[in-house]
Amino acid sequence: TGIDIQKMVPKIERIANRLLRKEERDALRPHTRLEHLHVYWGAKEALYKAYGRRELDFCANILIEPFQFD
């Protein structure tokens, strides 16, 4: 069990294309984009850490079912 505290920063946009699949990016909306990106990042990072091996690619190997951010 762990806690990861992430400050919301616009620079996450720089890694969005390496982090998200097309269908995940398509779920992003302009008015919630930054928050939505951070939720995707947190979920994928948690799965990556839980897996415990470095061979995972965030975009190719970890799919988060696209969702609407409210």
Tab-separated table of N, CA and C in Angstrom:
chain	number	residue	atom	x	y	z
A	1	THR	N	0.846	-1.179	0.000
A	1	THR	CA	0.000	0.000	0.000
A	1	THR	C	0.882	1.230	0.000
A	2	GLY	N	0.484	2.203	-0.767
A	2	GLY	CA	1.262	3.433	-0.810
A	2	GLY	C	0.401	4.621	-1.152
A	3	ILE	N	0.951	5.769	-0.923
A	3	ILE	CA	0.262	7.023	-1.242
A	3	ILE	C	1.193	7.823	-2.137
A	4	ASP	N	0.656	8.304	-3.222
A	4	ASP	CA	1.424	9.144	-4.132
A	4	ASP	C	0.715	10.482	-4.211
A	5	ILE	N	1.376	11.520	-3.789
A	5	ILE	CA	0.784	12.858	-3.831
A	5	ILE	C	1.350	13.567	-5.052
A	6	GLN	N	0.463	13.996	-5.902
A	6	GLN	CA	0.855	14.646	-7.152
A	6	GLN	C	0.276	16.047	-7.205
A	7	LYS	N	1.117	17.023	-7.388
A	7	LYS	CA	0.659	18.396	-7.580
A	7	LYS	C	0.208	18.533	-9.028
A	8	MET	N	-0.949	19.142	-9.244
A	8	MET	CA	-1.438	19.319	-10.615
A	8	MET	C	-0.635	20.416	-11.303
A	9	VAL	N	0.027	20.002	-12.379
A	9	VAL	CA	0.866	20.934	-13.125
A	9	VAL	C	0.595	20.788	-14.619
A	10	PRO	N	0.572	21.890	-15.349
A	10	PRO	CA	0.325	21.841	-16.792
A	10	PRO	C	1.371	21.050	-17.579
A	11	LYS	N	2.586	20.896	-17.024
A	11	LYS	CA	3.630	20.213	-17.785
A	11	LYS	C	3.307	18.734	-18.041
A	12	ILE	N	2.268	18.194	-17.416
A	12	ILE	CA	1.859	16.813	-17.694
A	12	ILE	C	1.450	16.666	-19.162
A	13	GLU	N	1.067	17.778	-19.776
A	13	GLU	CA	0.699	17.766	-21.194
A	13	GLU	C	1.847	17.248	-22.067
A	14	ARG	N	3.083	17.487	-21.625
A	14	ARG	CA	4.253	17.074	-22.412
A	14	ARG	C	4.362	15.561	-22.568
A	15	ILE	N	3.813	14.819	-21.603
A	15	ILE	CA	3.919	13.361	-21.673
A	15	ILE	C	2.612	12.686	-22.072
A	16	ALA	N	1.576	13.468	-22.323
A	16	ALA	CA	0.245	12.907	-22.605
A	16	ALA	C	0.256	11.915	-23.761
A	17	ASN	N	0.977	12.213	-24.820
A	17	ASN	CA	0.996	11.298	-25.972
A	17	ASN	C	1.731	9.990	-25.687
A	18	ARG	N	2.691	10.025	-24.777
A	18	ARG	CA	3.394	8.792	-24.390
A	18	ARG	C	2.642	8.045	-23.293
A	19	LEU	N	1.751	8.732	-22.602
A	19	LEU	CA	1.027	8.182	-21.462
A	19	LEU	C	-0.301	7.549	-21.860
A	20	LEU	N	-1.004	8.172	-22.811
A	20	LEU	CA	-2.373	7.763	-23.127
A	20	LEU	C	-2.514	7.173	-24.524
A	21	ARG	N	-3.383	6.202	-24.623
A	21	ARG	CA	-3.782	5.671	-25.929
A	21	ARG	C	-4.753	6.655	-26.567
A	22	LYS	N	-4.986	6.491	-27.845
A	22	LYS	CA	-5.873	7.397	-28.572
A	22	LYS	C	-7.257	7.455	-27.940
A	23	GLU	N	-7.824	6.306	-27.593
A	23	GLU	CA	-9.172	6.296	-27.016
A	23	GLU	C	-9.213	6.980	-25.649
A	24	GLU	N	-8.118	6.940	-24.914
A	24	GLU	CA	-8.051	7.657	-23.634
A	24	GLU	C	-7.955	9.161	-23.892
A	25	ARG	N	-7.119	9.554	-24.850
A	25	ARG	CA	-7.002	10.990	-25.195
A	25	ARG	C	-8.319	11.540	-25.708
A	26	ASP	N	-9.061	10.733	-26.478
A	26	ASP	CA	-10.338	11.186	-27.029
A	26	ASP	C	-11.373	11.483	-25.947
A	27	ALA	N	-11.216	10.890	-24.772
A	27	ALA	CA	-12.160	11.123	-23.671
A	27	ALA	C	-11.911	12.450	-22.966
A	28	LEU	N	-10.766	13.076	-23.208
A	28	LEU	CA	-10.437	14.345	-22.550
A	28	LEU	C	-11.282	15.488	-23.108
A	29	ARG	N	-11.703	16.367	-22.225
A	29	ARG	CA	-12.468	17.549	-22.608
A	29	ARG	C	-11.700	18.792	-22.174
A	30	PRO	N	-11.756	19.864	-22.955
A	30	PRO	CA	-10.947	21.055	-22.654
A	30	PRO	C	-11.124	21.605	-21.233
A	31	HIS	N	-12.341	21.640	-20.718
A	31	HIS	CA	-12.585	22.274	-19.418
A	31	HIS	C	-12.132	21.429	-18.223
A	32	THR	N	-11.862	20.136	-18.422
A	32	THR	CA	-11.382	19.272	-17.336
A	32	THR	C	-10.098	18.532	-17.719
A	33	ARG	N	-9.479	18.930	-18.797
A	33	ARG	CA	-8.335	18.199	-19.353
A	33	ARG	C	-7.212	17.967	-18.339
A	34	LEU	N	-6.765	19.006	-17.656
A	34	LEU	CA	-5.648	18.897	-16.727
A	34	LEU	C	-5.953	17.904	-15.598
A	35	GLU	N	-7.124	18.027	-15.009
A	35	GLU	CA	-7.515	17.124	-13.925
A	35	GLU	C	-7.638	15.684	-14.427
A	36	HIS	N	-8.243	15.536	-15.587
A	36	HIS	CA	-8.463	14.218	-16.195
A	36	HIS	C	-7.114	13.544	-16.482
A	37	LEU	N	-6.173	14.288	-17.029
A	37	LEU	CA	-4.834	13.758	-17.290
A	37	LEU	C	-4.178	13.257	-16.004
A	38	HIS	N	-4.349	13.997	-14.925
A	38	HIS	CA	-3.746	13.590	-13.659
A	38	HIS	C	-4.406	12.328	-13.096
A	39	VAL	N	-5.688	12.149	-13.318
A	39	VAL	CA	-6.349	10.913	-12.877
A	39	VAL	C	-5.805	9.733	-13.668
A	40	TYR	N	-5.700	9.886	-14.980
A	40	TYR	CA	-5.109	8.830	-15.804
A	40	TYR	C	-3.684	8.525	-15.333
A	41	TRP	N	-2.891	9.561	-15.137
A	41	TRP	CA	-1.508	9.386	-14.714
A	41	TRP	C	-1.444	8.637	-13.380
A	42	GLY	N	-2.249	9.042	-12.405
A	42	GLY	CA	-2.245	8.390	-11.094
A	42	GLY	C	-2.617	6.925	-11.185
A	43	ALA	N	-3.638	6.615	-11.977
A	43	ALA	CA	-4.076	5.230	-12.129
A	43	ALA	C	-3.001	4.389	-12.813
A	44	LYS	N	-2.434	4.914	-13.873
A	44	LYS	CA	-1.420	4.155	-14.603
A	44	LYS	C	-0.143	3.997	-13.785
A	45	GLU	N	0.229	5.021	-13.061
A	45	GLU	CA	1.427	4.931	-12.237
A	45	GLU	C	1.230	3.911	-11.113
A	46	ALA	N	0.054	3.874	-10.520
A	46	ALA	CA	-0.232	2.892	-9.463
A	46	ALA	C	-0.153	1.466	-10.013
A	47	LEU	N	-0.717	1.236	-11.190
A	47	LEU	CA	-0.649	-0.091	-11.802
A	47	LEU	C	0.783	-0.467	-12.150
A	48	TYR	N	1.536	0.485	-12.649
A	48	TYR	CA	2.944	0.265	-12.995
A	48	TYR	C	3.735	-0.154	-11.747
A	49	LYS	N	3.539	0.572	-10.658
A	49	LYS	CA	4.255	0.274	-9.421
A	49	LYS	C	3.803	-1.058	-8.826
A	50	ALA	N	2.521	-1.358	-8.910
A	50	ALA	CA	2.011	-2.618	-8.375
A	50	ALA	C	2.564	-3.804	-9.154
A	51	TYR	N	2.752	-3.648	-10.457
A	51	TYR	CA	3.299	-4.713	-11.295
A	51	TYR	C	4.734	-5.031	-10.894
A	52	GLY	N	5.487	-3.996	-10.577
A	52	GLY	CA	6.819	-4.169	-10.038
A	52	GLY	C	7.938	-4.466	-11.018
A	53	ARG	N	7.667	-4.388	-12.293
A	53	ARG	CA	8.711	-4.617	-13.291
A	53	ARG	C	8.787	-3.410	-14.216
A	54	ARG	N	9.930	-3.135	-14.728
A	54	ARG	CA	10.131	-1.941	-15.546
A	54	ARG	C	9.753	-2.122	-17.013
A	55	GLU	N	9.376	-3.298	-17.422
A	55	GLU	CA	9.110	-3.547	-18.841
A	55	GLU	C	7.800	-2.944	-19.344
A	56	LEU	N	6.952	-2.468	-18.464
A	56	LEU	CA	5.658	-1.939	-18.888
A	56	LEU	C	5.803	-0.583	-19.565
A	57	ASP	N	5.028	-0.401	-20.609
A	57	ASP	CA	4.927	0.876	-21.301
A	57	ASP	C	3.550	1.445	-20.952
A	58	PHE	N	3.510	2.647	-20.424
A	58	PHE	CA	2.255	3.236	-19.962
A	58	PHE	C	1.184	3.278	-21.051
A	59	CYS	N	1.593	3.545	-22.266
A	59	CYS	CA	0.641	3.667	-23.365
A	59	CYS	C	0.290	2.308	-23.954
A	60	ALA	N	1.293	1.490	-24.200
A	60	ALA	CA	1.063	0.219	-24.883
A	60	ALA	C	0.508	-0.876	-23.979
A	61	ASN	N	0.877	-0.869	-22.704
A	61	ASN	CA	0.542	-1.989	-21.839
A	61	ASN	C	-0.505	-1.718	-20.773
A	62	ILE	N	-0.784	-0.465	-20.487
A	62	ILE	CA	-1.740	-0.147	-19.416
A	62	ILE	C	-2.897	0.654	-19.999
A	63	LEU	N	-4.045	0.027	-20.083
A	63	LEU	CA	-5.240	0.692	-20.605
A	63	LEU	C	-6.200	0.984	-19.460
A	64	ILE	N	-6.561	2.231	-19.332
A	64	ILE	CA	-7.602	2.635	-18.394
A	64	ILE	C	-8.841	2.858	-19.254
A	65	GLU	N	-9.900	2.184	-18.928
A	65	GLU	CA	-11.136	2.343	-19.690
A	65	GLU	C	-11.480	3.833	-19.753
A	66	PRO	N	-11.608	4.396	-20.959
A	66	PRO	CA	-11.956	5.816	-21.070
A	66	PRO	C	-13.214	6.148	-20.261
A	67	PHE	N	-13.182	7.299	-19.618
A	67	PHE	CA	-14.290	7.701	-18.744
A	67	PHE	C	-14.494	9.193	-18.843
A	68	GLN	N	-15.676	9.620	-18.451
A	68	GLN	CA	-15.994	11.052	-18.413
A	68	GLN	C	-15.598	11.579	-17.063
A	69	PHE	N	-14.837	12.643	-17.027
A	69	PHE	CA	-14.401	13.245	-15.770
A	69	PHE	C	-15.456	14.238	-15.311
A	70	ASP	N	-15.932	14.051	-14.114
A	70	ASP	CA	-16.936	14.969	-13.524
A	70	ASP	C	-16.343	15.690	-12.337
